[in-house]
Coordinates of C-alpha atoms and ligand atoms in Angstrom, one line a residue:
M1 CA 0.0 0.0 0.0
S2 CA 1.2 3.5 -0.8
V3 CA 2.4 5.8 2.0
P4 CA -0.6 8.0 3.0
M5 CA -0.2 11.8 2.9
L6 CA -1.4 12.0 6.5
E7 CA -2.0 9.5 9.2
T8 CA -2.9 10.0 12.9
C9 CA -2.8 7.3 15.5
G10 CA -4.4 7.7 18.9
L11 CA -4.3 11.4 18.5
K12 CA -5.4 13.3 21.7
K13 CA -5.7 16.9 22.7
Y14 CA -6.8 17.7 26.2
F15 CA -7.2 21.2 27.6
K16 CA -6.8 22.0 31.3
V17 CA -9.9 23.8 32.4
K18 CA -11.2 25.0 35.8
N19 CA -13.0 21.8 36.7
G20 CA -10.8 19.2 35.1
L21 CA -9.5 18.0 31.7
L22 CA -11.5 18.8 28.6
H23 CA -11.1 16.0 26.1
A24 CA -11.4 18.0 22.9
V25 CA -9.8 15.2 20.7
D26 CA -9.8 11.8 22.3
G27 CA -7.9 9.1 20.4
V28 CA -8.5 9.7 16.7
D29 CA -7.1 7.4 14.0
L30 CA -7.3 8.7 10.5
R31 CA -5.6 8.2 7.2
I32 CA -5.7 10.5 4.1
E33 CA -4.2 9.3 0.8
K34 CA -2.5 11.7 -1.6
G35 CA -4.9 13.8 -3.7
E36 CA -7.9 12.8 -1.7
T37 CA -10.3 14.7 0.6
L38 CA -11.3 13.5 4.0
G39 CA -14.4 15.3 5.3
V40 CA -14.6 15.8 9.0
V41 CA -18.1 16.5 10.3
G42 CA -19.8 16.9 13.6
E43 CA -21.6 19.5 15.7
S44 CA -20.1 22.6 17.2
G45 CA -17.6 21.9 19.9
C46 CA -17.0 18.2 18.9
G47 CA -13.3 18.9 18.3
K48 CA -13.0 19.4 14.6
S49 CA -10.9 22.6 14.6
T50 CA -8.8 21.2 17.5
L51 CA -8.2 18.0 15.4
G52 CA -7.1 20.1 12.4
R53 CA -4.8 22.3 14.4
T54 CA -3.3 19.3 16.2
V55 CA -2.7 17.6 12.9
L56 CA -0.8 20.6 11.7
Q57 CA 1.1 20.9 15.0
L58 CA -0.2 24.4 15.5
I59 CA -1.1 23.0 18.9
K60 CA 0.9 20.3 20.6
P61 CA -1.0 16.9 21.0
T62 CA -1.4 15.5 24.5
D63 CA -0.8 12.0 23.1
G64 CA -0.7 10.0 19.9
T65 CA 1.2 10.5 16.6
V66 CA 0.8 12.3 13.3
K67 CA 2.7 11.1 10.3
F68 CA 3.0 13.3 7.3
Q69 CA 4.1 11.4 4.1
G70 CA 5.2 8.6 6.4
K71 CA 7.3 10.7 8.6
E72 CA 6.4 11.3 12.2
I73 CA 6.0 15.0 12.9
T74 CA 5.0 15.1 16.5
G75 CA 7.9 16.2 18.5
L76 CA 9.7 18.0 15.6
S77 CA 11.8 21.1 16.6
R78 CA 10.5 24.6 15.8
H79 CA 12.9 24.9 13.0
E80 CA 11.9 21.6 11.4
L81 CA 8.2 22.6 11.8
K82 CA 8.8 25.9 10.1
R83 CA 10.0 24.0 7.0
L84 CA 7.1 21.6 7.2
R85 CA 4.6 24.5 7.3
R86 CA 5.2 25.2 3.6
D87 CA 3.8 21.7 2.9
M88 CA 0.9 21.9 5.3
Q89 CA -1.5 24.9 5.3
I90 CA -4.8 25.9 6.7
I91 CA -7.8 27.9 5.3
F92 CA -10.0 29.4 8.0
Q93 CA -13.8 29.9 8.3
D94 CA -13.8 33.6 8.6
P95 CA -11.2 35.2 6.4
Y96 CA -12.2 38.6 7.7
S97 CA -10.9 38.0 11.2
S98 CA -7.8 36.2 9.9
L99 CA -6.8 39.0 7.4
N100 CA -5.1 42.2 8.6
P101 CA -7.5 44.9 7.7
R102 CA -4.7 47.4 7.1
M103 CA -3.1 45.3 4.3
S104 CA -4.1 45.4 0.6
V105 CA -5.0 42.3 -1.3
Q106 CA -1.5 42.4 -2.9
E107 CA 0.2 42.8 0.5
L108 CA -1.9 40.1 2.1
I109 CA -1.0 37.5 -0.6
A110 CA 2.7 38.7 -0.7
E111 CA 3.0 38.3 3.1
P112 CA 3.7 34.5 3.3
I113 CA 6.0 34.7 0.2
L114 CA 8.1 37.4 1.9
I115 CA 8.2 35.8 5.3
N116 CA 9.3 32.5 3.8
K117 CA 11.7 34.1 1.3
V118 CA 10.2 32.2 -1.6
C119 CA 11.2 34.8 -4.2
R120 CA 14.6 36.4 -4.9
S121 CA 13.3 39.8 -6.0
H122 CA 10.3 42.1 -5.5
S123 CA 9.4 41.7 -9.1
D124 CA 9.3 37.9 -8.8
T125 CA 7.2 38.3 -5.7
F126 CA 4.7 40.5 -7.5
R127 CA 4.6 38.2 -10.5
L128 CA 3.8 35.3 -8.1
V129 CA 1.1 37.4 -6.4
A130 CA -0.5 38.2 -9.7
E131 CA -0.3 34.5 -10.7
L132 CA -2.0 33.5 -7.4
M133 CA -4.7 36.1 -7.9
D134 CA -5.4 34.6 -11.3
T135 CA -5.4 31.0 -9.9
V136 CA -8.0 31.9 -7.2
G137 CA -10.1 34.0 -9.6
L138 CA -9.3 37.5 -8.1
D139 CA -9.3 40.3 -10.7
Q140 CA -6.0 42.1 -10.8
R141 CA -7.8 45.4 -10.4
L142 CA -8.5 44.4 -6.8
S143 CA -4.8 44.2 -5.8
G144 CA -5.0 47.6 -4.1
S145 CA -8.3 46.9 -2.3
Y146 CA -8.7 46.3 1.4
P147 CA -10.6 43.3 2.9
H148 CA -13.5 45.5 4.1
E149 CA -14.1 46.6 0.5
L150 CA -14.6 43.0 -0.7
D151 CA -17.4 40.5 -0.2
G152 CA -17.0 37.2 1.8
G153 CA -16.3 35.1 -1.3
R154 CA -13.5 37.4 -2.5
R155 CA -12.0 37.5 1.0
Q156 CA -12.0 33.7 1.1
R157 CA -10.2 33.7 -2.2
I158 CA -7.5 35.8 -0.5
G159 CA -7.3 33.2 2.2
I160 CA -7.0 30.5 -0.4
A161 CA -4.3 32.4 -2.3
R162 CA -2.3 32.9 1.0
A163 CA -2.6 29.2 1.7
L164 CA -1.4 28.3 -1.8
A165 CA 1.5 30.8 -1.8
L166 CA 4.0 28.3 -0.5
N167 CA 2.8 25.5 -2.8
P168 CA 1.6 23.1 -0.1
Q169 CA 0.7 19.5 -0.5
F170 CA -1.8 19.2 2.3
V171 CA -4.5 21.8 3.3
V172 CA -6.8 21.8 6.3
C173 CA -9.9 23.6 5.2
D174 CA -11.7 24.6 8.5
E175 CA -15.3 25.5 7.6
P176 CA -14.1 27.5 4.6
V177 CA -17.6 28.1 3.2
S178 CA -19.7 28.2 6.4
A179 CA -19.7 32.0 6.6
L180 CA -20.7 32.5 3.0
D181 CA -24.0 32.8 1.1
V182 CA -25.1 29.6 -0.4
S183 CA -24.5 30.8 -4.0
I184 CA -20.9 31.8 -3.1
Q185 CA -20.4 28.6 -1.2
A186 CA -20.7 26.6 -4.4
Q187 CA -18.2 28.9 -6.2
I188 CA -15.6 28.4 -3.5
L189 CA -16.2 24.7 -3.3
N190 CA -15.7 24.4 -7.1
L191 CA -12.5 26.5 -6.8
L192 CA -11.1 24.2 -4.1
M193 CA -12.0 21.1 -6.2
D194 CA -10.3 22.6 -9.3
L195 CA -7.2 23.4 -7.3
Q196 CA -7.1 19.9 -6.0
E197 CA -7.2 18.5 -9.5
E198 CA -4.6 20.9 -10.9
R199 CA -2.2 20.7 -8.0
G200 CA -2.9 17.2 -6.7
L201 CA -3.7 18.7 -3.3
T202 CA -4.8 16.6 -0.3
Y203 CA -7.5 18.1 1.9
M204 CA -8.9 17.6 5.4
F205 CA -12.2 19.4 5.0
I206 CA -13.9 20.3 8.3
T207 CA -17.6 21.3 8.4
H208 CA -20.7 21.0 10.6
D209 CA -22.7 20.7 7.4
L210 CA -22.8 17.2 5.8
S211 CA -24.3 18.4 2.6
V212 CA -21.1 20.5 2.0
V213 CA -18.7 17.6 2.1
R214 CA -21.0 15.1 0.3
H215 CA -19.6 15.6 -3.2
I216 CA -16.1 16.7 -2.4
S217 CA -15.0 14.0 0.0
K218 CA -13.7 10.5 -0.8
N219 CA -14.1 9.5 2.8
I220 CA -16.0 11.1 5.7
A221 CA -15.2 10.9 9.4
V222 CA -18.0 11.7 11.8
M223 CA -16.9 13.2 15.2
Y224 CA -18.8 13.3 18.4
L225 CA -17.3 14.9 21.5
G226 CA -13.7 14.3 20.6
K227 CA -14.2 10.8 19.1
C228 CA -14.5 9.6 15.6
V229 CA -17.6 7.5 15.7
E230 CA -17.9 6.5 12.1
L231 CA -15.5 6.6 9.1
C232 CA -16.3 5.4 5.6
P233 CA -16.5 6.4 1.9
S234 CA -18.7 9.4 1.4
K235 CA -21.3 7.5 -0.8
E236 CA -21.5 4.7 1.7
L237 CA -22.2 7.2 4.6
F238 CA -25.2 8.7 2.8
K239 CA -26.5 5.3 1.7
N240 CA -25.9 3.3 4.8
P241 CA -25.2 5.4 7.9
L242 CA -24.6 3.0 10.8
H243 CA -24.0 5.1 13.9
P244 CA -27.2 6.5 15.5
Y245 CA -25.5 9.9 15.6
T246 CA -24.7 9.8 11.9
Q247 CA -28.3 8.9 11.2
A248 CA -29.4 11.9 13.2
L249 CA -27.0 14.2 11.4
L250 CA -28.2 12.9 8.0
Q251 CA -31.8 13.6 9.0
A252 CA -30.8 17.2 9.5
V253 CA -29.6 17.4 5.9
P254 CA -32.4 19.0 3.9
I255 CA -34.1 16.1 2.1
P256 CA -37.8 16.6 1.2
R257 CA -39.1 13.8 3.3
S258 CA -41.8 14.9 5.8
E259 CA -41.1 12.1 8.4
M260 CA -37.4 13.1 8.7
K261 CA -37.9 16.0 11.1
Y262 CA -39.8 13.8 13.5
K263 CA -37.1 11.1 13.5
E264 CA -34.4 13.7 14.0
M265 CA -36.1 15.0 17.2
E266 CA -36.6 11.5 18.4
V267 CA -32.9 10.4 18.0
L268 CA -31.4 13.7 19.3
N269 CA -33.3 13.9 22.5
G270 CA -31.4 14.1 25.8
E271 CA -28.6 16.2 27.3
V272 CA -25.3 16.7 25.5
S273 CA -22.6 15.1 27.6
S274 CA -19.7 17.3 28.8
P275 CA -16.3 16.9 27.2
V276 CA -14.8 17.7 30.7
N277 CA -13.8 14.6 32.5
P278 CA -16.1 12.5 30.3
K279 CA -17.8 9.5 31.7
P280 CA -16.8 6.0 30.4
G281 CA -18.6 4.4 27.5
C282 CA -20.2 5.9 24.4
R283 CA -20.2 9.7 24.4
F284 CA -23.5 9.7 22.5
A285 CA -25.2 7.4 25.1
A286 CA -27.2 10.2 26.8
R287 CA -28.9 11.2 23.5
C288 CA -29.2 7.8 21.9
K289 CA -32.6 6.0 21.8
Y290 CA -30.8 2.7 21.3
C291 CA -28.7 3.2 24.5
R292 CA -28.4 0.1 26.7
P293 CA -26.6 -0.3 30.1
E294 CA -23.4 -1.7 28.5
C295 CA -23.1 1.4 26.3
R296 CA -22.1 3.3 29.4
E297 CA -19.1 1.0 30.0
G298 CA -15.6 0.8 28.7
E299 CA -14.0 2.0 25.5
L300 CA -15.3 1.0 22.1
P301 CA -12.9 1.2 19.2
L302 CA -14.0 1.6 15.6
K303 CA -15.0 -1.8 14.2
D304 CA -14.4 -2.7 10.6
M305 CA -17.8 -3.5 9.0
G306 CA -16.2 -4.2 5.5
E307 CA -15.9 -2.1 2.4
G308 CA -13.9 0.6 4.3
H309 CA -16.8 1.2 6.7
W310 CA -15.8 1.6 10.4
V311 CA -18.2 2.3 13.2
S312 CA -17.9 2.6 17.0
C313 CA -21.3 1.5 18.5
R314 CA -22.3 -1.4 20.6
L315 CA -25.2 -2.1 18.2
Y316 CA -22.7 -3.6 15.8
E317 CA -20.7 -5.8 18.2
T318 CA -20.4 -9.4 17.2
G319 CA -23.2 -11.5 18.6
T320 CA -25.4 -8.5 19.3
E321 CA -29.0 -9.1 18.3
G322 CA -31.1 -6.5 16.5
G323 CA -28.0 -4.6 15.4
D324 CA -29.8 -2.6 12.8
A325 CA -30.3 1.0 14.0
T326 CA -32.0 2.1 10.8
Ligands
LIG401 N1 -7.7 26.6 24.0 C1 -8.7 26.0 24.5 N2 -8.8 25.9 25.9 C2 -9.8 25.2 26.4 N3 -10.8 24.6 25.7 C3 -10.7 24.6 24.4 C4 -9.7 25.3 23.7 N4 -9.9 25.2 22.4 C5 -11.0 24.5 22.2 N5 -11.5 24.1 23.4 C6 -12.7 23.3 23.7 O1 -12.5 22.1 23.0 C7 -13.8 21.6 22.4 C8 -13.6 21.4 20.9 O2 -13.5 22.7 20.3 P1 -13.3 22.9 18.8 O3 -13.2 24.4 18.5 O4 -12.2 22.0 18.3 O5 -14.7 22.4 18.2 P2 -15.3 22.5 16.8 O6 -15.8 21.1 16.4 O7 -14.3 23.1 15.8 O8 -16.5 23.5 17.0 P3 -17.1 24.6 15.9 O9 -18.0 23.8 15.0 O10 -17.9 25.5 16.8 O11 -16.0 25.3 15.3 C9 -14.8 22.6 22.8 O12 -15.5 22.2 24.0 C10 -14.0 23.9 23.1 O13 -14.7 24.7 24.1
LIG402 MG1 -14.2 24.8 14.6

């Protein structure tokens, strides 16, 4: 098998908080092949951004490993990480807050090029900036404009140009279209897909909205309170969701079926567990209508259900009767 672009093993990130340890990411195993997209979905606070940042080593993991192109990158020195940053970039949800309002479009795109000394001369830098503006579909006439003069879509194009400036191989897209109007969302998604094809990019695409990742992801990982509860090819997830939480999430995707809303309410009843000092057992137990006493005990690793479909749920344990949660 080829070396994956990215692989995490038992990745954990805990934060010390007033009343204990907050398990933001709690033992996540993922693999993304070169040129593919892994969608990471889940509700607000389930640890998606923390996972993305920990993968990029922007924050230090509490435990576990991250391998980039087969090389372990957890524990690299600052200098080594700086080199690695060229290959691993991030696109943020809200380009407005991540862009310096006092810098023009041209200056914003030139910034990473200048910091990393990519070009030998100023004319080379400005040539590269112009090229990047073309690549992301920004009109050259906008080079002197400031972020507040542009709409959300154009601002996100600046964010994408900045991420591409160092010619990365792997990009974490953290809710890159969530702040945009639906019509502009499609344009940015198309741009990201075109760039992937042209440059062979590998994406980890984070979103709370399953419909956004449906068509762009090869595989999708569903997260719930720091854990990956289901992982499988995108088509399979929409056709045959196994985890009760995934089923609930899918029912929230707008599909014109009148009974959907009712089922969603039914499954997502109950209190949301706290990620601080979490109780043993399944994190979704409190909200799951299939919950049984054994669901509140022990750890449950992802189980291989065949065809690349993995799920972590007692309903699918060997020997369990009535294991169909659909
Ligand atoms: N620096 C920090 N210190 C303490 N807790 C944190 C810190 N960063 C994140 N958290 C907590 O970790 C958990 C996961 O947060 P994270 O931002 O990764 O979630 P998310 O899935 O990206 O949510 P959203 O969809 O709202 O962006 C949350 O409970 C959050 O409050
Ligand atoms: Mg987030």
